[in-house]
XYZ file of N, CA and C in Angstrom:
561
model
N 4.525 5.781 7.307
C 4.071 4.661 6.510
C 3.315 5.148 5.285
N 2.887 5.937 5.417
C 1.946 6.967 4.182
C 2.798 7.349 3.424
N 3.933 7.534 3.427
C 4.693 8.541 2.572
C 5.279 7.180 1.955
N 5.411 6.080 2.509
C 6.355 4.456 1.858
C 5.331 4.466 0.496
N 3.913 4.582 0.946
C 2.783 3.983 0.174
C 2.821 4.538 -1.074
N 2.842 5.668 -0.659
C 3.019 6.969 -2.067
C 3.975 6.865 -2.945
N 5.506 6.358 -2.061
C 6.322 6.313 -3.178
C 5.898 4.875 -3.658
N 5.741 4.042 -3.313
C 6.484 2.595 -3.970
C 4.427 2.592 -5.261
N 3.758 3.525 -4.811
C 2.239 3.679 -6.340
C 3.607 4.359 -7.397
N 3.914 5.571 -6.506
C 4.707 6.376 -7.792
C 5.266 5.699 -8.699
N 6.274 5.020 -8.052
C 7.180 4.153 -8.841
C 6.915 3.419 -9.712
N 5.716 2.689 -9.293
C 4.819 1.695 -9.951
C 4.147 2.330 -11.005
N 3.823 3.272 -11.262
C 2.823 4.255 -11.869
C 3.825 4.513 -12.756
N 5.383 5.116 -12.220
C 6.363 5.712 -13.459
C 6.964 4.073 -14.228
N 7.317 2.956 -13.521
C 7.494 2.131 -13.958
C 6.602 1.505 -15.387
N 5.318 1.345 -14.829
C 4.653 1.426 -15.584
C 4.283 1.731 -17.039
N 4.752 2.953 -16.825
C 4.523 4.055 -17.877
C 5.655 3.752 -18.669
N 7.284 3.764 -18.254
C 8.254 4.002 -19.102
C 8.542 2.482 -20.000
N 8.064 1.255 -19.053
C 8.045 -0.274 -19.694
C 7.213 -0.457 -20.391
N 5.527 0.313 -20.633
C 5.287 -0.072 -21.181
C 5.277 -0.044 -23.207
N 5.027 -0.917 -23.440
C 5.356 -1.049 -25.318
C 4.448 0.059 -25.617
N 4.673 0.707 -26.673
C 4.037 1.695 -27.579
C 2.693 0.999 -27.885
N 2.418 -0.279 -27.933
C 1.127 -0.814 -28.789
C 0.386 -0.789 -27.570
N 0.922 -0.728 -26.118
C -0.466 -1.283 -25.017
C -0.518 0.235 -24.573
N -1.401 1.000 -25.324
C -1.895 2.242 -24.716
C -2.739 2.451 -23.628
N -3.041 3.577 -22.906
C -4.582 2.825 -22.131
C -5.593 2.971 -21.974
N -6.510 2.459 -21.838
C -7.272 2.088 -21.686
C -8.526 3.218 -20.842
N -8.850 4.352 -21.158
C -9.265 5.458 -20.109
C -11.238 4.612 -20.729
N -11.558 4.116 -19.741
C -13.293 4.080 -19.861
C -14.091 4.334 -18.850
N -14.757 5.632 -18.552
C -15.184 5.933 -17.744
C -14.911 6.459 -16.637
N -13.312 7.018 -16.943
C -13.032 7.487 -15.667
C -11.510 6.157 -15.307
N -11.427 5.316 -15.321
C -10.556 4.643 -14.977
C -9.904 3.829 -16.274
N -8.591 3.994 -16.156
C -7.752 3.559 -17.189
C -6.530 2.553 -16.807
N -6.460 1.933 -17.901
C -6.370 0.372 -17.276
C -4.797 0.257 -18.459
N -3.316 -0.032 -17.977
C -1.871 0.236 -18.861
C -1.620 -1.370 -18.529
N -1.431 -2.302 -19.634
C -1.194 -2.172 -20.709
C -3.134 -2.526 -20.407
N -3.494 -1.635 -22.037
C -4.884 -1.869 -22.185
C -5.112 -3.282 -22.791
N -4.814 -4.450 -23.562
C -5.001 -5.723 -23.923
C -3.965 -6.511 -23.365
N -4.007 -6.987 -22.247
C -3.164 -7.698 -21.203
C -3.380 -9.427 -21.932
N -2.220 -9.901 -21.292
C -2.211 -11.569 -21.950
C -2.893 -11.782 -20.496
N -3.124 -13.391 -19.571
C -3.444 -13.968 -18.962
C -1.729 -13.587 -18.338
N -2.140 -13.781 -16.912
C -0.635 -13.217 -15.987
C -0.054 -12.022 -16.070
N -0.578 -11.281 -16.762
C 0.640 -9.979 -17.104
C -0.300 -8.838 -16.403
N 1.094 -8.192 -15.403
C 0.615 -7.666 -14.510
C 0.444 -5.709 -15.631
N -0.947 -5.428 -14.323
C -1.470 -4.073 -14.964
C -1.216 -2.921 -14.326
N -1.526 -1.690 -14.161
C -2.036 -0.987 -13.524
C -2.666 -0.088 -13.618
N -3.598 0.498 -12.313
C -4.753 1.248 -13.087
C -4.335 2.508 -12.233
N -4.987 3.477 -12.766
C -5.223 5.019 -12.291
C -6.286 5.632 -12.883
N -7.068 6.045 -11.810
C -8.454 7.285 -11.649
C -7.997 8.569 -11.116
N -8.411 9.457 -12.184
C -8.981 10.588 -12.020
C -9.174 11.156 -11.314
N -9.203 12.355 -10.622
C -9.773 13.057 -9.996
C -11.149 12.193 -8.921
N -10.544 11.704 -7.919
C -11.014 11.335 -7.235
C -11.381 11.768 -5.636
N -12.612 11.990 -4.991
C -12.125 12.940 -3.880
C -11.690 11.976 -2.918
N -12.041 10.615 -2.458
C -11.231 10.172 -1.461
C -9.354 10.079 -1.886
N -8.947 8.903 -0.420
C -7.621 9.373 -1.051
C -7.338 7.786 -1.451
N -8.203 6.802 -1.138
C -7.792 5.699 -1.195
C -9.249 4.590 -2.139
N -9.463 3.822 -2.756
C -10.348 3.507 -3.430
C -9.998 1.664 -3.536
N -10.825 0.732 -4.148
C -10.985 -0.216 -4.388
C -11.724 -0.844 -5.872
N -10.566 -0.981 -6.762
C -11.068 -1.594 -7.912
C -11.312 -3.320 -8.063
N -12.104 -3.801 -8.700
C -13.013 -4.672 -8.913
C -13.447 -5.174 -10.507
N -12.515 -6.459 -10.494
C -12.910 -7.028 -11.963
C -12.895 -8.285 -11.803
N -13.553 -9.124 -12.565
C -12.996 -10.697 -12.631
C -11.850 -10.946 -12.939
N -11.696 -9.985 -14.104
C -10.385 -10.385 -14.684
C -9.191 -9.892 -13.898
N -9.018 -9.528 -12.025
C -8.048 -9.301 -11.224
C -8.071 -10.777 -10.711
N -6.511 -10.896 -10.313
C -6.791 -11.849 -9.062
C -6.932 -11.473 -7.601
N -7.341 -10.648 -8.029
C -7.625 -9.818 -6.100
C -8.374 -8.436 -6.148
N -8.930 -7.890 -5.334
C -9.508 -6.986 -5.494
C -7.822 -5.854 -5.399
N -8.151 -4.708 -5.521
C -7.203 -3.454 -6.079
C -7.512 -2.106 -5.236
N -5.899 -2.350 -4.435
C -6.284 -1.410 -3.548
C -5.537 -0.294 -4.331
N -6.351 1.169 -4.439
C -5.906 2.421 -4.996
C -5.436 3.142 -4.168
N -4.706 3.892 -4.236
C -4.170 5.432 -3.575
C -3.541 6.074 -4.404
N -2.869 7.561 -3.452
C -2.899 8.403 -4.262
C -1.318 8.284 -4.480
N -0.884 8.610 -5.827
C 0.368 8.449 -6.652
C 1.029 9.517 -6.209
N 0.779 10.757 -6.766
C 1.388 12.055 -5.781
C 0.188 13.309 -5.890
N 0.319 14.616 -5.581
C -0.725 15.231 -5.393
C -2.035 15.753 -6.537
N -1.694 15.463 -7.728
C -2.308 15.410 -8.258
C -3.851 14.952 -8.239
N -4.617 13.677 -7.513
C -5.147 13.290 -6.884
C -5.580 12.015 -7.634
N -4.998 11.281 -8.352
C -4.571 10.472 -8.935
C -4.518 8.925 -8.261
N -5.495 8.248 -8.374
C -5.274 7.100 -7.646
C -4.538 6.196 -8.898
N -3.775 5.796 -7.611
C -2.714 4.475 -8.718
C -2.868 3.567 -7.822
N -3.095 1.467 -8.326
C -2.938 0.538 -8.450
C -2.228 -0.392 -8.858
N -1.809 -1.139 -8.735
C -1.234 -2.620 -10.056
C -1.989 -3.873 -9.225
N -2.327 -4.575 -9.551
C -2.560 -5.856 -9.508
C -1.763 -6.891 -10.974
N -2.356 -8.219 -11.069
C -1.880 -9.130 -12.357
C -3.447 -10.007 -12.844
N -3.080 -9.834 -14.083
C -4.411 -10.436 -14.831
C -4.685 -11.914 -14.337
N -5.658 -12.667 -13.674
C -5.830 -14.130 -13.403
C -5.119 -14.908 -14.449
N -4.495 -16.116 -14.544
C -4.347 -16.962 -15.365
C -4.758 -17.676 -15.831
N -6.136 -17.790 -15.197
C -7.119 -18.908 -15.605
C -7.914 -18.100 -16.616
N -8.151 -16.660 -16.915
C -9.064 -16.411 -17.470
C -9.458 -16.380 -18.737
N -10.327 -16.373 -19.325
C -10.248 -16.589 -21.139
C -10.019 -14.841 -21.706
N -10.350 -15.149 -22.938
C -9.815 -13.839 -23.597
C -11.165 -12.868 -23.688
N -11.126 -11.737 -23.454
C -12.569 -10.919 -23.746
C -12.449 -9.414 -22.771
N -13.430 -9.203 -22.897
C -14.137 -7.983 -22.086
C -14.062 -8.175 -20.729
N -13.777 -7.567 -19.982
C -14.064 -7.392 -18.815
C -14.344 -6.172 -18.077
N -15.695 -6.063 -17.357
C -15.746 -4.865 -16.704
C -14.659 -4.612 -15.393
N -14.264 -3.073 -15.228
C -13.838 -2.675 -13.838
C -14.545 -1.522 -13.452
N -14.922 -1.780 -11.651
C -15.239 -1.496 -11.016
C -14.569 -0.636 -9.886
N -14.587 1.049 -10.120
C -14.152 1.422 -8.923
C -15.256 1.986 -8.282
N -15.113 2.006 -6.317
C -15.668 3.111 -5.907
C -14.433 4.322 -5.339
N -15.252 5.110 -5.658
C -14.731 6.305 -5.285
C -15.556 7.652 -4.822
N -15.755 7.588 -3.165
C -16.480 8.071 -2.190
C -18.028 7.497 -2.526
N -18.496 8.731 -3.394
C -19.847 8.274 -3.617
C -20.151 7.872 -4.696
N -19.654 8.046 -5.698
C -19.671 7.943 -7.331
C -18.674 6.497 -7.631
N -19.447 5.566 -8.471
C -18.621 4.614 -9.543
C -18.664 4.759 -10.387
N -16.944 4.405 -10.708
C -16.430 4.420 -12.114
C -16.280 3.282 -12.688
N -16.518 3.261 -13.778
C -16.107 2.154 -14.618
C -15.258 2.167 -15.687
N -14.909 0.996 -15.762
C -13.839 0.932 -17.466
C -14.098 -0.476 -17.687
N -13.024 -0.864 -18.768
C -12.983 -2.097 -19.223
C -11.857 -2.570 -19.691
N -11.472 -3.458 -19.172
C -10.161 -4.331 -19.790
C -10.558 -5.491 -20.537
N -9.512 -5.387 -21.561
C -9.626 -6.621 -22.768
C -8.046 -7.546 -23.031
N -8.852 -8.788 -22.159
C -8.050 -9.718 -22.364
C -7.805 -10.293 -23.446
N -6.251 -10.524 -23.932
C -6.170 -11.228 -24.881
C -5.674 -12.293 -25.162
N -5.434 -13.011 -25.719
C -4.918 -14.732 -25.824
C -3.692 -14.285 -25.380
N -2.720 -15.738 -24.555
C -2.235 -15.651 -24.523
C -0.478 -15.802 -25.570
N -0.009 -14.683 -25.872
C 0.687 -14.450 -26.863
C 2.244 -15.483 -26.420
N 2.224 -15.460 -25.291
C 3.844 -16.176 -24.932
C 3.291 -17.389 -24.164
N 3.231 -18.113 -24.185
C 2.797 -19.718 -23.694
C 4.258 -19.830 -22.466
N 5.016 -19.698 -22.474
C 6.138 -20.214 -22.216
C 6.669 -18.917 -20.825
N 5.679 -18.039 -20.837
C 5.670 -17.097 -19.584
C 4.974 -17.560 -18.518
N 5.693 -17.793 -17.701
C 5.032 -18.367 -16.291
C 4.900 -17.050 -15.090
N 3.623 -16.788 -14.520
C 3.432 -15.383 -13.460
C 4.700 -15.853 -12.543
N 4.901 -14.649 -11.853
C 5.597 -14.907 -10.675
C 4.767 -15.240 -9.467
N 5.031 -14.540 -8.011
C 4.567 -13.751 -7.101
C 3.357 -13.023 -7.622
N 2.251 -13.580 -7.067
C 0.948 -12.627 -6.853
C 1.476 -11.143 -6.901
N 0.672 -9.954 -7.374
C 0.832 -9.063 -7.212
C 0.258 -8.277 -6.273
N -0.735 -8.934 -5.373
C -1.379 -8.722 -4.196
C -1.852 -9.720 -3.638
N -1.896 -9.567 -2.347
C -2.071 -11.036 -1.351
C -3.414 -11.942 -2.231
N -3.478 -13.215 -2.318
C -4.589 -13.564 -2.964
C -5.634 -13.485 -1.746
N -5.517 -14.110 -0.851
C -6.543 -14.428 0.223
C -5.969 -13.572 1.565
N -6.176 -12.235 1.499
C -5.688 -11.507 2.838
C -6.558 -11.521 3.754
N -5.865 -11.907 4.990
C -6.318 -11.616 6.409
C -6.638 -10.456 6.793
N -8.149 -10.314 7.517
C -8.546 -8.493 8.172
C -8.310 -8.640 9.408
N -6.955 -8.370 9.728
C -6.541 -8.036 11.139
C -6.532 -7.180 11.796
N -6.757 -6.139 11.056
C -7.467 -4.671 12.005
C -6.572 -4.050 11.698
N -6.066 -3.098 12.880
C -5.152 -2.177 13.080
C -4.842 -1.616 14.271
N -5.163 -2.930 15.386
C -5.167 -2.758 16.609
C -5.053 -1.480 17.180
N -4.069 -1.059 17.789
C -4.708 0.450 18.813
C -3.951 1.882 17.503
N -3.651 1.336 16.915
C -3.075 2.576 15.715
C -4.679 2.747 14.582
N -5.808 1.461 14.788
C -6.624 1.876 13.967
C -7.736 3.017 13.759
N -7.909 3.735 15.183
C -8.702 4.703 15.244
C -7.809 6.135 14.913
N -6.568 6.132 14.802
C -5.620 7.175 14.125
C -5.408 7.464 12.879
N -5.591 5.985 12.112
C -5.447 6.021 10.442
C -6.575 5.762 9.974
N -7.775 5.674 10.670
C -9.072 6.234 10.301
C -9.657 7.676 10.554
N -8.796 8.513 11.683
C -9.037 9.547 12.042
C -9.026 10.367 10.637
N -7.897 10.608 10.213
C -6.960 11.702 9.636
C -5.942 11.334 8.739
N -5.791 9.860 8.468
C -4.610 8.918 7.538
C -3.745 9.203 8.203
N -3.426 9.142 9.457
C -2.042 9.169 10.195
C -1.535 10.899 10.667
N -2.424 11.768 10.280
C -1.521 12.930 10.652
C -1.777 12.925 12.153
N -3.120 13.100 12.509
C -2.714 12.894 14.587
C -1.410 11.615 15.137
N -1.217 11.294 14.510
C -0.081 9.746 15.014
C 0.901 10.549 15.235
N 1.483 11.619 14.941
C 2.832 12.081 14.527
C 2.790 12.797 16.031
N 3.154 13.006 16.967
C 3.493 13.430 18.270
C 4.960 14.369 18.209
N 4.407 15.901 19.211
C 5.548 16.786 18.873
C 6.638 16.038 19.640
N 7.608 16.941 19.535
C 9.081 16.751 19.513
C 9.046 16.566 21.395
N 9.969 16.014 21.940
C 10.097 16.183 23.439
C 10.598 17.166 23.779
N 9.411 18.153 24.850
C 9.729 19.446 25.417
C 10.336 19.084 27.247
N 10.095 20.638 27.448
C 10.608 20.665 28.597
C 10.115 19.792 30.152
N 8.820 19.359 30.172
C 8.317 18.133 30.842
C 9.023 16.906 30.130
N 9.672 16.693 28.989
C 10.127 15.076 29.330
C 11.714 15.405 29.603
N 12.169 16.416 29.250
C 13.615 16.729 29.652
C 13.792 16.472 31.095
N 12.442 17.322 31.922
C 12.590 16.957 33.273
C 12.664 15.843 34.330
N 11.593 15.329 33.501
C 11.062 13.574 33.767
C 12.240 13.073 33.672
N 12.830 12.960 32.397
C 14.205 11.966 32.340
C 15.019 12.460 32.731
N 15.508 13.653 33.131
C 16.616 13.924 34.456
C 15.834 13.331 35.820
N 14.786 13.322 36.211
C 14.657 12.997 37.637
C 14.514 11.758 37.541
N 14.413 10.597 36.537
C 14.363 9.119 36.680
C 15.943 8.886 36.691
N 16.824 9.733 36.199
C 18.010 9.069 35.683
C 18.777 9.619 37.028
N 18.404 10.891 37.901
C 18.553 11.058 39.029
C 18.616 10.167 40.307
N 17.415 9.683 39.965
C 17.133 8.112 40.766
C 17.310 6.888 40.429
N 18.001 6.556 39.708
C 18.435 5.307 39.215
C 19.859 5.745 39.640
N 20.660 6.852 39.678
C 22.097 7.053 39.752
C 22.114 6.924 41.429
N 21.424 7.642 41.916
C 21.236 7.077 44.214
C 21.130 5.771 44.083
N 20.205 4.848 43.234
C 19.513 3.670 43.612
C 20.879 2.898 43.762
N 21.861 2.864 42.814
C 22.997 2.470 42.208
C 24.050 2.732 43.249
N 24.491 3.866 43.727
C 25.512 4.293 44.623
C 24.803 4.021 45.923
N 23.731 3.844 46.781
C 23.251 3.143 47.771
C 23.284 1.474 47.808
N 23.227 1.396 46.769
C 23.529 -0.593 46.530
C 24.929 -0.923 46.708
N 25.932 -0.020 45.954
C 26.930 -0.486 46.276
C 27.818 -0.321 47.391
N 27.328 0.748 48.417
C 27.778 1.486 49.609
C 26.730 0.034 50.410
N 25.880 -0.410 50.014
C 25.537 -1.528 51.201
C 26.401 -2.464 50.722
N 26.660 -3.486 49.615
C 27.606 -4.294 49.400
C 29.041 -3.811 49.953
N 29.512 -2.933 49.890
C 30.864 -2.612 50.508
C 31.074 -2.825 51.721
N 29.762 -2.420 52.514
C 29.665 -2.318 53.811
C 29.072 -3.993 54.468
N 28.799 -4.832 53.327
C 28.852 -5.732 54.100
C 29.805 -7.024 54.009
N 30.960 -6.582 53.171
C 32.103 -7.220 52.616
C 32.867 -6.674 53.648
N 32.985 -6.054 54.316
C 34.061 -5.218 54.937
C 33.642 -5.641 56.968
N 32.600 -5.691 57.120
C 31.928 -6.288 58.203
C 32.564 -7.878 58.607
């Protein structure tokens, strides 16, 4: 599931990069940089920090409609995001807010009027109102280590054995059932 996460930031991150127009450069303030840097109302963004030592982070603006979950793009250590600019919001400054382990970063995005009236958002770009459902019995694994204890070796010579002696006994269980049905059809 870690490796899904990584690609579909990458993508987002190269997507990003190759759509966006020559005029929306970005936005680097403080450590976090914000593509396209003067976003209309709806038009989705994305951000990437720096040299960050965790691997996963949470950015924070008004001007998101959701808070912004970061990770890492590829090894570089590069946290990548996208969220979409609110639609309700007016045009201006806005601070962003990352943490990252112990240290916050900041930047700033600048909203601007909206240039296309006639563009309607799609699909949220992140859940607006998400549910914290945990991570039932997988959650003390992807808090351990991000999933590397989850990964269990290959089946050795104890389950080779195991499943010959169940499949051993299911093959008697089978030829004793039908040696009693025979035997009582024949009676």
């Amino acid at each position: 599931m870690g490796s899904l996460k990584v690609t579909l930031c990458a993508g987002a991150a190269l997507a990003a990069a190759l759509c966006a127009p020559a005029a929306h450069a970005y936005a680097a303030d403080g450590g976090v940089s914000v593509a396209p840097s003067s976003p209309a109302p709806g038009t989705d963004v994305t951000l990437r920090v720096p040299d960050c030592t965790e691997k996963t982070a949470v950015a924070v603006s008004a001007a998101f409609e959701s808070d912004v979950r970061l990770g890492l793009a590829a090894g570089d250590g590069v946290l990548v995001g996208s969220t979409r600019v609110r639609t309700s919001v007016q045009a201006g400054a806005y601070a962003v807010q990352v943490t990252c382990g112990d240290h916050a970063r900041k930047g700033t995005i600048t909203v601007e009027e909206n240039r296309r009236p006639d563009t309607r958002p799609t699909a949220p770009a992140s859940p607006v109102a998400p549910v914290d459902a945990g991570g039932g019995g997988t959650a003390g694994l992807a808090a351990a280590g991000g999933g590397e204890q989850a990964r269990s070796a290959p089946p050795g010579t104890a389950h080779t054995v195991t499943g010959l002696v169940l499949a051993g006994i299911a093959a008697v269980a089978v030829a004793l059932r039908s040696a009693r049905s025979r035997s009582r059809g024949t009676d």
